[in-house]
Coordinates of C-alpha atoms in Angstrom, one line a residue:
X1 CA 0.0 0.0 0.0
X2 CA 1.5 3.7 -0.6
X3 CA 0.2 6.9 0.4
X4 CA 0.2 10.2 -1.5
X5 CA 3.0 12.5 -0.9
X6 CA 2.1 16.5 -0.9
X7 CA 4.8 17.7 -2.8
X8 CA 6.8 20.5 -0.7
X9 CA 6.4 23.9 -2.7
X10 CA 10.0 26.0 -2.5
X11 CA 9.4 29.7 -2.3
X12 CA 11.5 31.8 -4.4
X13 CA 12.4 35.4 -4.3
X14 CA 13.7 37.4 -7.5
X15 CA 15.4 40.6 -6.6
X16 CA 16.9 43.1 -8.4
X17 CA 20.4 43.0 -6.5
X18 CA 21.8 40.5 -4.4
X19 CA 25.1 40.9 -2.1
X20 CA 26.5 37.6 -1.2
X21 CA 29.8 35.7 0.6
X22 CA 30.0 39.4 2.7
X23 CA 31.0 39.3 6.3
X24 CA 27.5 41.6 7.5
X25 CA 28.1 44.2 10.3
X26 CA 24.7 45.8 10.3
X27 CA 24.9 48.7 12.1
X28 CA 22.9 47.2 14.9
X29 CA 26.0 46.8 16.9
X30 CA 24.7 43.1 16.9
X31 CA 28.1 39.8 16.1
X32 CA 29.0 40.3 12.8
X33 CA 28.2 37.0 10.3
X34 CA 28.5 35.4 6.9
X35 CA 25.6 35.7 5.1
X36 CA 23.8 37.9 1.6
X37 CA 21.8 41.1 1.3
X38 CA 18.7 41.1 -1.1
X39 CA 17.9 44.3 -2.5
X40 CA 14.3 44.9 -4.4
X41 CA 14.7 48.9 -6.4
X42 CA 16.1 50.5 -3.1
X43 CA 15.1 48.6 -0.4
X44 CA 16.6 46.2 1.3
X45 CA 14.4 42.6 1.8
X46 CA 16.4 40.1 3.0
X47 CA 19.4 40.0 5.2
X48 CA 20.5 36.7 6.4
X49 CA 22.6 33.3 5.7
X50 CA 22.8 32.7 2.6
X51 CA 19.6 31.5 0.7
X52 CA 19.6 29.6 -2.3
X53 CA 16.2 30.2 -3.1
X54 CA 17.2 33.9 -4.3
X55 CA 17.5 34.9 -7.3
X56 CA 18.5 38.1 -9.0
X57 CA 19.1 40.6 -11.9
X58 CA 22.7 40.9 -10.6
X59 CA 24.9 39.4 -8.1
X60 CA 28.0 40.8 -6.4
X61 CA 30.3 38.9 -4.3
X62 CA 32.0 40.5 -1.6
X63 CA 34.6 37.2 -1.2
X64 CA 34.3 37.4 2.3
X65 CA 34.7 41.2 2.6
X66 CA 32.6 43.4 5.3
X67 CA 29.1 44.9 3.8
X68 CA 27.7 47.2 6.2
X69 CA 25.4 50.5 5.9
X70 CA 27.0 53.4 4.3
X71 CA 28.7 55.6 7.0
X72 CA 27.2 58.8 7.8
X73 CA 29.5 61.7 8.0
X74 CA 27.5 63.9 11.0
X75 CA 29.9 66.8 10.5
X76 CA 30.2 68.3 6.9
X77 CA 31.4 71.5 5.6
X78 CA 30.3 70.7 1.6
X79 CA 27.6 72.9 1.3
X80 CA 29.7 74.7 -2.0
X81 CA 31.7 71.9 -2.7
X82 CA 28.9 69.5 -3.8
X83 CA 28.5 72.2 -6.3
X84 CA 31.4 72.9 -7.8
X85 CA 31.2 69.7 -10.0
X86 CA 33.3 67.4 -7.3
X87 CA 30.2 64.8 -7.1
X88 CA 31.8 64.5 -3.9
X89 CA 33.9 61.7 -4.9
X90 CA 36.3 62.4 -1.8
X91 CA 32.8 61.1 0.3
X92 CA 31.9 58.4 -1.5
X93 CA 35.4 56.4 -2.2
X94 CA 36.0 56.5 1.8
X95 CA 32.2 54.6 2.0
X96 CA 30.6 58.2 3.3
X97 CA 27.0 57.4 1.9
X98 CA 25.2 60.9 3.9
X99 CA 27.0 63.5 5.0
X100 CA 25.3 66.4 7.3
X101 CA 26.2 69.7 6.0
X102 CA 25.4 73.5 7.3
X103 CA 27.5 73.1 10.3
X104 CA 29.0 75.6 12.5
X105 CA 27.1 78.1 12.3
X106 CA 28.4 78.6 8.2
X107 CA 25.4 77.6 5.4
X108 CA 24.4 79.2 2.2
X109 CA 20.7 80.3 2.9
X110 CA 18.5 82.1 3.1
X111 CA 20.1 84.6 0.9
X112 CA 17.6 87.9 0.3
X113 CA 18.1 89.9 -3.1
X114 CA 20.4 92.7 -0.9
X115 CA 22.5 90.0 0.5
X116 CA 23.0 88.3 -2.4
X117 CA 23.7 91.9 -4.3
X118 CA 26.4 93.0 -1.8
X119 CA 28.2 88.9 -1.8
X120 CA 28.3 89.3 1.8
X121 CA 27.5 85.5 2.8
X122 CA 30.1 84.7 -0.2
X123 CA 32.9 86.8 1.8
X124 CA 31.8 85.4 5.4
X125 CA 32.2 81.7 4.6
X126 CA 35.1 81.6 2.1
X127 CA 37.1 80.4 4.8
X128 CA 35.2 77.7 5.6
X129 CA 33.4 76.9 2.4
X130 CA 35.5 78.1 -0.1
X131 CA 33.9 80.2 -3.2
X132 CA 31.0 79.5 -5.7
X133 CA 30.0 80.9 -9.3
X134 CA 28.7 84.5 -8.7
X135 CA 25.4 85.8 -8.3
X136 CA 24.3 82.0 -6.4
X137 CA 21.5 81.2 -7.7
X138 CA 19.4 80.4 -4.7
X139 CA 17.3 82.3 -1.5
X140 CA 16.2 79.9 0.1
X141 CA 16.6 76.5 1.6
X142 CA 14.2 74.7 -1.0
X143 CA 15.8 76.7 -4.3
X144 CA 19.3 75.4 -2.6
X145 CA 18.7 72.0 -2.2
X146 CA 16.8 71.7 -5.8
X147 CA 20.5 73.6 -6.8
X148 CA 22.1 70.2 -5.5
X149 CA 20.2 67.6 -6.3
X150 CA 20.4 68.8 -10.0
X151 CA 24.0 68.2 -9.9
X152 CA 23.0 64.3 -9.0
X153 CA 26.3 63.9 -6.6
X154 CA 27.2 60.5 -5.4
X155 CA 26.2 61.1 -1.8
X156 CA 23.1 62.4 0.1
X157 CA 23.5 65.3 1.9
X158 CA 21.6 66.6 5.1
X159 CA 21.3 70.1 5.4
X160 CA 21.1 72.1 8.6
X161 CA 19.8 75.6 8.7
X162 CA 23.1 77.8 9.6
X163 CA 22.8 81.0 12.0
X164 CA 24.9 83.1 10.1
X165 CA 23.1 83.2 7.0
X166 CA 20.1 84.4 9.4
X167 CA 21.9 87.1 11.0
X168 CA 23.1 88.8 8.1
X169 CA 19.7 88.3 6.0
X170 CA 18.2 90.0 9.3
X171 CA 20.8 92.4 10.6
X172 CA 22.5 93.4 7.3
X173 CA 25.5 95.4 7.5
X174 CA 25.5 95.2 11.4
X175 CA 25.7 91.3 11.6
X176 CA 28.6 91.5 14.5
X177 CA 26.1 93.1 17.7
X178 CA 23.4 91.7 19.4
X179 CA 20.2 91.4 17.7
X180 CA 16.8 93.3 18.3
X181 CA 13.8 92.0 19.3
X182 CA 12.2 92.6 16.0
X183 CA 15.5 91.1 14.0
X184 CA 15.1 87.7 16.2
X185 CA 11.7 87.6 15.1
X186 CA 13.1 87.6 11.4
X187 CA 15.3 85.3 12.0
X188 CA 12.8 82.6 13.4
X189 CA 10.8 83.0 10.3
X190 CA 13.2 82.2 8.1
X191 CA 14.0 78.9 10.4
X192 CA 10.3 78.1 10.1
X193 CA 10.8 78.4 6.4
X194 CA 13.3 76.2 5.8
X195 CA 11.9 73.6 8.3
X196 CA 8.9 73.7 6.3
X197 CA 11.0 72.7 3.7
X198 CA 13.0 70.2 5.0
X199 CA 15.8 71.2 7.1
X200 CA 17.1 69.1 9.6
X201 CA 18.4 71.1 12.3
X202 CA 20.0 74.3 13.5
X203 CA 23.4 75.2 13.7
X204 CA 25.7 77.6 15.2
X205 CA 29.5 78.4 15.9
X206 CA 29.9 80.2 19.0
X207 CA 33.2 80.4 17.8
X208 CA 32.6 82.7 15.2
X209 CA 31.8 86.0 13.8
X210 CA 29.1 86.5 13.7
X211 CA 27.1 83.8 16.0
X212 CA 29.4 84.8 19.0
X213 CA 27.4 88.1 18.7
X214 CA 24.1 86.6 19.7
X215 CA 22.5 87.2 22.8
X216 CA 21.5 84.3 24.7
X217 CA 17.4 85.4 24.0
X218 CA 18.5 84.5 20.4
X219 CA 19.3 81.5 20.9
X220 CA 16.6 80.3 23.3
X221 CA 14.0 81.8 20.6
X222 CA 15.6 80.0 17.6
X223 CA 16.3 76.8 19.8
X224 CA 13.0 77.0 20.9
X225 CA 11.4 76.4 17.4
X226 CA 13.8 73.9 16.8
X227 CA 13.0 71.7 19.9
X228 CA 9.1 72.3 18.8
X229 CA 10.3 70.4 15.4
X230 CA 11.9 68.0 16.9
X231 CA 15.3 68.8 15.0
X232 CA 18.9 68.8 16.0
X233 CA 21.0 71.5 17.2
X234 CA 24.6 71.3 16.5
X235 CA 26.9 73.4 18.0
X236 CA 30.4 74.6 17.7
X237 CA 30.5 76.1 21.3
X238 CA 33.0 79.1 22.8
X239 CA 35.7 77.7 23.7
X240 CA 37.5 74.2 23.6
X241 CA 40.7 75.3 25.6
X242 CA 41.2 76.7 29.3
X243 CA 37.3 77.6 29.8
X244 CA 35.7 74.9 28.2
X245 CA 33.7 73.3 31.4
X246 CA 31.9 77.2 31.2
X247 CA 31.5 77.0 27.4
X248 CA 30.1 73.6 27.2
X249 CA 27.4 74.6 30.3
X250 CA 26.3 77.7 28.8
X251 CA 24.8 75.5 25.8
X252 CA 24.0 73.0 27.5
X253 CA 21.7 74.6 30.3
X254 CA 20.1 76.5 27.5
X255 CA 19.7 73.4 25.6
X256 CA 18.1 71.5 28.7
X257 CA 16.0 74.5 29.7
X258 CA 14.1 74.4 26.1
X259 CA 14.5 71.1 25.9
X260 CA 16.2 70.7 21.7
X261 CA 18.4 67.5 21.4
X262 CA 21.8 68.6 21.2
X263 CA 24.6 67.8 19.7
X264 CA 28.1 68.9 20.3
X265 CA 30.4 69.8 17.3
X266 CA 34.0 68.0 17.1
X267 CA 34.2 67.7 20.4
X268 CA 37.7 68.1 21.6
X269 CA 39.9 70.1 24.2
X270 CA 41.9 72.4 23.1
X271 CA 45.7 73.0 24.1
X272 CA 48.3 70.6 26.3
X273 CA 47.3 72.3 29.3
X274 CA 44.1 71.1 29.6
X275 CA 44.0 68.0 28.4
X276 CA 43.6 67.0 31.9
X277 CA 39.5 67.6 31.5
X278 CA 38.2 65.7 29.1
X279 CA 37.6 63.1 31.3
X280 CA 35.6 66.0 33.1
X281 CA 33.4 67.0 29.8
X282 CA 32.5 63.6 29.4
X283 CA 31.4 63.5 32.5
X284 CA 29.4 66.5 32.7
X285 CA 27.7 65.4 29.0
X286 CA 26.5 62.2 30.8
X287 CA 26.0 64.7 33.8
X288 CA 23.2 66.8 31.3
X289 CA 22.1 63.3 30.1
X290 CA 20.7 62.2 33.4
X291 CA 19.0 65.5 34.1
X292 CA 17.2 64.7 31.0
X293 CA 19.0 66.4 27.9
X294 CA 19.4 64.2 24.4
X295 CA 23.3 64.9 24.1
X296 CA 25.6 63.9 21.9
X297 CA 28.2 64.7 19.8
X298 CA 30.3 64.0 17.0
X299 CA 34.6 63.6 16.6
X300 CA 37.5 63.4 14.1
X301 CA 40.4 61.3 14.4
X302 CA 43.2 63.4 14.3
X303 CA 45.2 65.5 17.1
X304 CA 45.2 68.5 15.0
X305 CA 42.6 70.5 13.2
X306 CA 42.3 73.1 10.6
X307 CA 40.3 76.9 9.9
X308 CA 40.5 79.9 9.1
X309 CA 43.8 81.8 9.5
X310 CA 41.6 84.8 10.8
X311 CA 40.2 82.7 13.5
X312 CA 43.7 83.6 15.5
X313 CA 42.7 87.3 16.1
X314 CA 40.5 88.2 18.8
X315 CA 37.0 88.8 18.7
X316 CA 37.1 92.4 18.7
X317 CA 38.9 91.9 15.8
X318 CA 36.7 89.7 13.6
X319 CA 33.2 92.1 15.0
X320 CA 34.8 94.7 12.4
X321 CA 34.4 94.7 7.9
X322 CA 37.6 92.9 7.1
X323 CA 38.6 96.1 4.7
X324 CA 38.6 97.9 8.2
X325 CA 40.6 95.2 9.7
X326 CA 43.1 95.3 7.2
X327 CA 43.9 98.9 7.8
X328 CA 43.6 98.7 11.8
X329 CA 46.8 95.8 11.5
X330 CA 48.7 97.9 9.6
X331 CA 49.2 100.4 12.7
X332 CA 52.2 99.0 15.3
X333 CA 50.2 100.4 18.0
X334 CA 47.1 98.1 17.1
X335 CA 49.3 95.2 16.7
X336 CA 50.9 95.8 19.9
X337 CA 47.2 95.6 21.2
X338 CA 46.0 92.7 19.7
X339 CA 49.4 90.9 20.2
X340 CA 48.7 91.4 24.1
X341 CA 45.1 89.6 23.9
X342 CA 46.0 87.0 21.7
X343 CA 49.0 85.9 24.6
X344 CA 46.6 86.8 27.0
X345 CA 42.9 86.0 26.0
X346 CA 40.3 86.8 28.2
X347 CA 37.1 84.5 27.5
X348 CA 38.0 83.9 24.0
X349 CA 40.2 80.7 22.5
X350 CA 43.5 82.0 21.6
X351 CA 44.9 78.9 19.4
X352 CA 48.3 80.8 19.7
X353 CA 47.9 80.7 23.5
X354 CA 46.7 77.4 23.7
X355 CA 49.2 76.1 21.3
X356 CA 52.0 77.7 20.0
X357 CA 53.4 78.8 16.7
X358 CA 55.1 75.8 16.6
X359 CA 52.0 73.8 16.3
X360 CA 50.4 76.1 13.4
X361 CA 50.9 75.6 10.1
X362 CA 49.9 76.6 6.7
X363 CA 47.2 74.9 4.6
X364 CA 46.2 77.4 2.1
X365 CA 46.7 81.2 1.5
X366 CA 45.3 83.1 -1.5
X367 CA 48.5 84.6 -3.3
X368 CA 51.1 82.9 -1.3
X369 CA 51.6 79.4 -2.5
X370 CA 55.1 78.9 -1.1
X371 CA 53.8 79.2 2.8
X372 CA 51.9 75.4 2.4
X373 CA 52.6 72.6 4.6
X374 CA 55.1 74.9 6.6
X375 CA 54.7 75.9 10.0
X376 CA 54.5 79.5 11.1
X377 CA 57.5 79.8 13.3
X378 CA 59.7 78.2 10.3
X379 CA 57.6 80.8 8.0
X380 CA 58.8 83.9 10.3
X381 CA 62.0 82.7 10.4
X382 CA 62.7 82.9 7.1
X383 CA 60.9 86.5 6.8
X384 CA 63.0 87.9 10.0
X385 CA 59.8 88.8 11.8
X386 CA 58.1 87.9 14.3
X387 CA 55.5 85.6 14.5
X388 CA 52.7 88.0 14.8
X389 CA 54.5 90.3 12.5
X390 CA 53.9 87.8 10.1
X391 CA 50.1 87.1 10.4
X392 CA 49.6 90.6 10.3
X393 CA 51.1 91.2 7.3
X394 CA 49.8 88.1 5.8
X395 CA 46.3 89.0 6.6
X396 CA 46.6 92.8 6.0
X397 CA 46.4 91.6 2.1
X398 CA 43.3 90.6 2.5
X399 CA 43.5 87.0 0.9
X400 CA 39.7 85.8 0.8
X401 CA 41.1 82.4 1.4
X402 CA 43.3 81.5 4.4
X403 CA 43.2 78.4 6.1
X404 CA 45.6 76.7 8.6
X405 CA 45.9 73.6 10.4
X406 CA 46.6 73.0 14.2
X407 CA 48.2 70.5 16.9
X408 CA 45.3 70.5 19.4
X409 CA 45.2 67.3 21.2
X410 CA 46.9 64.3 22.3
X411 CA 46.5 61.1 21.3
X412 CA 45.0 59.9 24.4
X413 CA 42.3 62.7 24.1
X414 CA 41.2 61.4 21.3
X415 CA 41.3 57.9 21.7
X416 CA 39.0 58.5 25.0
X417 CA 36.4 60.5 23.3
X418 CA 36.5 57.6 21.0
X419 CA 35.5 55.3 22.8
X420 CA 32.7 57.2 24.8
X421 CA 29.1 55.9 24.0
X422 CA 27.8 59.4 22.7
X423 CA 30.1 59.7 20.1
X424 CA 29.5 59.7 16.5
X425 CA 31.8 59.9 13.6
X426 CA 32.4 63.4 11.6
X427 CA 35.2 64.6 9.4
X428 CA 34.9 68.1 9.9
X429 CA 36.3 68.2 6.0
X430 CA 36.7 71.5 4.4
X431 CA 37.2 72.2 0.3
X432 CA 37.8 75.9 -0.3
X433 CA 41.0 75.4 -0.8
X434 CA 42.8 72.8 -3.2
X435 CA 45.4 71.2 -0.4
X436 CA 43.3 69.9 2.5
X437 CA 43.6 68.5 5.9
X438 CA 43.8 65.3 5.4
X439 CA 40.2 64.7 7.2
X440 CA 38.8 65.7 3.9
X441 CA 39.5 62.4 1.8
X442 CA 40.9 60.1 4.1
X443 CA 39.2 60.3 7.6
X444 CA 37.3 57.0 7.6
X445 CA 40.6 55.3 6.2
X446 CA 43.1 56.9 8.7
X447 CA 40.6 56.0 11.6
X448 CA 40.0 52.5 10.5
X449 CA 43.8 52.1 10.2
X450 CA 45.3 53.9 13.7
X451 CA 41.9 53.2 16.1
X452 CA 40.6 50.0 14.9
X453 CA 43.7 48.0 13.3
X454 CA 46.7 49.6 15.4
X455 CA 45.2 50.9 18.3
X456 CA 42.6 48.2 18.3
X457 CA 40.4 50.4 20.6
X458 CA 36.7 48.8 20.3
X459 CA 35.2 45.8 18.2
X460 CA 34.0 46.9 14.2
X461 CA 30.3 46.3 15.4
X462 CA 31.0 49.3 18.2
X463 CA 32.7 51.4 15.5
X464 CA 30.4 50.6 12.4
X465 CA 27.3 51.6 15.0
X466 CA 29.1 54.7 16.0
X467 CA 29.0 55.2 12.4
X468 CA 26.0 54.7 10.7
X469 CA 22.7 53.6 13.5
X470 CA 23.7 56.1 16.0
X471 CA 23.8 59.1 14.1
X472 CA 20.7 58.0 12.0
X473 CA 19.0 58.3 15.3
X474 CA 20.8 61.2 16.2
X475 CA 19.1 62.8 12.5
X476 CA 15.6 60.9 13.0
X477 CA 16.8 59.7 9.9
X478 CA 14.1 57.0 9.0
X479 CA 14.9 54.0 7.3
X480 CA 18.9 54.2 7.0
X481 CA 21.3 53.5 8.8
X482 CA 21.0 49.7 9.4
X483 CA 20.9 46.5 6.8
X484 CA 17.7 45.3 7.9
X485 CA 14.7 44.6 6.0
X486 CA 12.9 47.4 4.9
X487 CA 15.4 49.8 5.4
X488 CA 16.8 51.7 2.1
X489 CA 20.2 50.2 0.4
X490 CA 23.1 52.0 1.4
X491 CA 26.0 49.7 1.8
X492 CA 29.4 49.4 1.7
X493 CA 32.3 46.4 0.9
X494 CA 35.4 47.0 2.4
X495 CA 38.3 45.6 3.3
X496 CA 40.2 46.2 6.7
X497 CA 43.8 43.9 6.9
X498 CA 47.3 44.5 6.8
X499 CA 47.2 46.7 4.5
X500 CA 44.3 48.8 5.8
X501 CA 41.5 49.9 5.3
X502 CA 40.0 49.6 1.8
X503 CA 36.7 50.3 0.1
X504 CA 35.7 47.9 -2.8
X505 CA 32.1 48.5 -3.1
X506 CA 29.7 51.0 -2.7
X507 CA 25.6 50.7 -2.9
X508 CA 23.0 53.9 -3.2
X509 CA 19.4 53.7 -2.8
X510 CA 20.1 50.1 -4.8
X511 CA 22.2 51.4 -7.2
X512 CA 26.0 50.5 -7.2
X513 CA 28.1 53.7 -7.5
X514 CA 31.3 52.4 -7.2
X515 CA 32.4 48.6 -7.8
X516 CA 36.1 47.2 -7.7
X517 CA 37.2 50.7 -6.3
X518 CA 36.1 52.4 -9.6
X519 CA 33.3 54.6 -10.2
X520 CA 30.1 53.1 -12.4
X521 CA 29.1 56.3 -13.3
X522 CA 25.6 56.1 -11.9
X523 CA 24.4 58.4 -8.9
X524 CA 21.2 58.6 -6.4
X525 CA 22.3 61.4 -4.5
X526 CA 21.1 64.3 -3.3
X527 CA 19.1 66.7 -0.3
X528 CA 17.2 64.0 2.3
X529 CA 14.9 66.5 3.2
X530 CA 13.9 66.1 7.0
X531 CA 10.1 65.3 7.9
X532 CA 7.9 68.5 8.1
X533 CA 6.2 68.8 11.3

């Protein structure tokens, strides 16, 4: 006698893109495994040991590489860059998938018809941002981001709305004073706008001229909006060297008191004399944290930094028109002045306090190609000046363009931060100059390489995490960040070995960009506008 058998029925799955033999660290934080990635368009629907049952239009194998979820670069400075026909190919061949832009306090909008007349938001963030096609074709946040996404780049950028572009658009020619009740109401209008259009957050850089000008009612009005959205503030706060524990409170309280989710801008401290505290400003972020504050902040992994060549010069200095300051440096008695508070600051970071000319050295300056890569004491040396002689004379030319690099921290400083829970990954890169720091194309390499392979400072899950889940969160950034069903398909192959670290793959909204360390020639990129509400 036999019996019927029901015949088992296999279910298959055709995709468009499948990912196999790749060693998956998913962002999660969860063990790392062996196993394939289905992707259907730009979504990713399976994730898992390998499954014969899958099919698809095209098959990559990773040979036993890591895949994991395209970093997220938290701190950006490629607001003009992504513009200038770069297709930010420095971002996307170190695996940097999203980058945050509009940081510090330095953005490109809004930009009203007499701002954009006079090329006054041009001249502020040169420095910083380096230069763009004259008159920019943009006002506002929306016009801007339809700007970038026509240029298709390879990345996605997020785009915070900057307070310097609202200072000037509401104070005008006056940008370096406090602001008037009726100008802070401007300047909130103009943050509703560009939340209504998809901004992500608000940033400042207490740092800076102008945003070191604002009251503190300026900022709890602007951060109040903010924390009403639900967006992020990022902040560049006063100072990072002798008086940071009074910096970092005086945005934190207001940021608790309105109750915004903050995050900290390249955190660090500044100078070898107090290197002693950052075990004390990590404990006074988790100190916030307890009392109820969504902290966080984001790092690079270097010892030493880079900005403008102006930021050396006190405040009082960088309140006035740069045309004045030019003439004001010429006089010996006003150098003998502003010599005197740069050795002796008073509430202000003096990097040349902190640091010394020994530690400063040239990156970029408009007109002088032959001070790069040296330092400033070797540079006055071979003029027979001084030191501050020097910089004077340097900046009395007026060079829209003048950017330095500086030793700020030890290694242990930074491997500490590192390793501390609230951290996320940034690279702080800048592009208005041709050299760079090299932060700008190599930061995901170099901290692979030193933290991860040399130092060997926390497990790949920890780091990848720190990378791409955390900051997603941090962003409210839905559906990226993680390779889970569901979420969209931004992945990376690399390799980390011997040899370092090495990116062999990269993934878009589904789309391969980049395959066997050469570009396709395909792009998804473009503004990820933040939800309204």
């Amino acid at each position: 006698m036999t019996r019927d058998v029901e015949p088992v029925m296999l279910s298959y799955m055709h995709v468009s893109l499948l990912v196999t033999d790749a060693l998956i660290v998913d962002g999660t934080g969860a063990q790392k495994f062996m196993g394939s990635v289905a992707i259907s368009q730009d979504t990713i629907v399976y994730s898992g040991p390998h499954d014969d049952t899958i099919s698809a239009d095209m098959t990559i194998s990773l040979n036993g590489a890591f895949l994991s979820p395209g970093f997220i670069d938290m701190h950006g400075h490629s607001d003009l860059h992504v513009l200038r026909g770069s297709g930010m190919r420095e971002k996307i061949a170190q695996g940097i998938t999203t980058e945050v832009s509009g940081n510090c306090g330095m953005g490109v909008f809004p930009l009203p018809t007499e701002v954009r007349q006079g090329n006054d938001l041009a001249q502020l963030s040169a420095d910083i941002l380096g230069s763009y096609q004259q008159p920019w074709p943009w006002s506002t946040f929306e016009s801007y981001a339809s700007c970038v996404d026509a240029c298709k780049p390879l990345t996605h950028l997020i785009v915070l709305q900057a307070h310097a572009p609202l200072r000037l658009a509401a104070l005008h020619q006056e940008v370096n004073r406090a602001a008037t009740e009726s100008e802070i109401a401007q300047m909130c209008e103009m943050l509703e706008q560009s939340y209504d259009s998809g901004a992500a957050g608000f940033s400042t850089g207490l740092y800076y001229a102008p945003c070191q000008f604002a009251a503190k009612e300026e900022l709890r009005e602007l951060l109040q909006i903010t924390a009403a959205r639900d967006k992020l503030f990022a902040v560049h706060h006063r100072c990072e060297g002798d008086g940071i524990m009074a910096s970092l409170r005086e945005v934190l309280d207001i940021a608790l008191e309105v109750g915004v989710r903050c995050e900290i801008s390249h955190l660090k401290v500044i100078g070898a004399r107090s290197q002693f505290l950052v075990p004390a400003i990590l404990d006074l972020l988790e100190a916030y944290e307890m009392a109820g504050l969504d902290i966080g902040f984001d790092q690079y992994p270097y010892t030493y930094g880079s900005t403008s060549l102006y930021s050396l010069l006190p405040p009082a200095c960088l309140k006035i028109p740069r045309t004045e300051l030019a003439s004001r440096i010429k006089d010996p008695r006003q150098r003998s002045s502003i010599r005197k508070q740069m050795l002796e600051p008073d509430g202000w970071d003096s990097i040349v306090s902190l640091c010394g000319w020994d530690n400063i050295s040239v990156v970029h300056v408009d007109g002088r190609p032959g001070m790069t890569g040296k330092r400033w004491s070797e540079l006055a040396d071979s003029a027979h000046c001084s030191e501050f002689d020097l910089l004077f004379d340097v900046l009395a030319d007026l060079p829209e363009t003048a950017v330095m690099s500086d030793i700020t921290q030890s290694e242990d400083s930074v491997s500490t931060i590192l390793q501390h829970r609230l951290g996320c990954f940034g690279t702080d890169a800048l592009y208005s100059s041709e050299i760079t720091h090299p932060r700008s194309h190599r930061a995901v390499q170099d901290l692979f390489d030193r933290y991860y392979c040399q130092l060997q400072l926390c497990e790949i899950e920890r780091l990848v995490a720190r990378m791409t889940s955390y900051p997603a969160q941090r962003l409210r950034l839905q559906g990226r960040g993680c390779i889970e069903p569901g979420y969209t398909a931004d992945l990376i192959g690399y390799t980390v070995d011997a040899s370092g670290f090495a990116i062999q793959m990269v993934i878009t909204d589904g789309v391969p960009v980049l395959l066997d360390r050469v570009l396709t020639g395909k792009s998804t990129g473009g503004v990820l506008r933040s939800r309204i509400g």
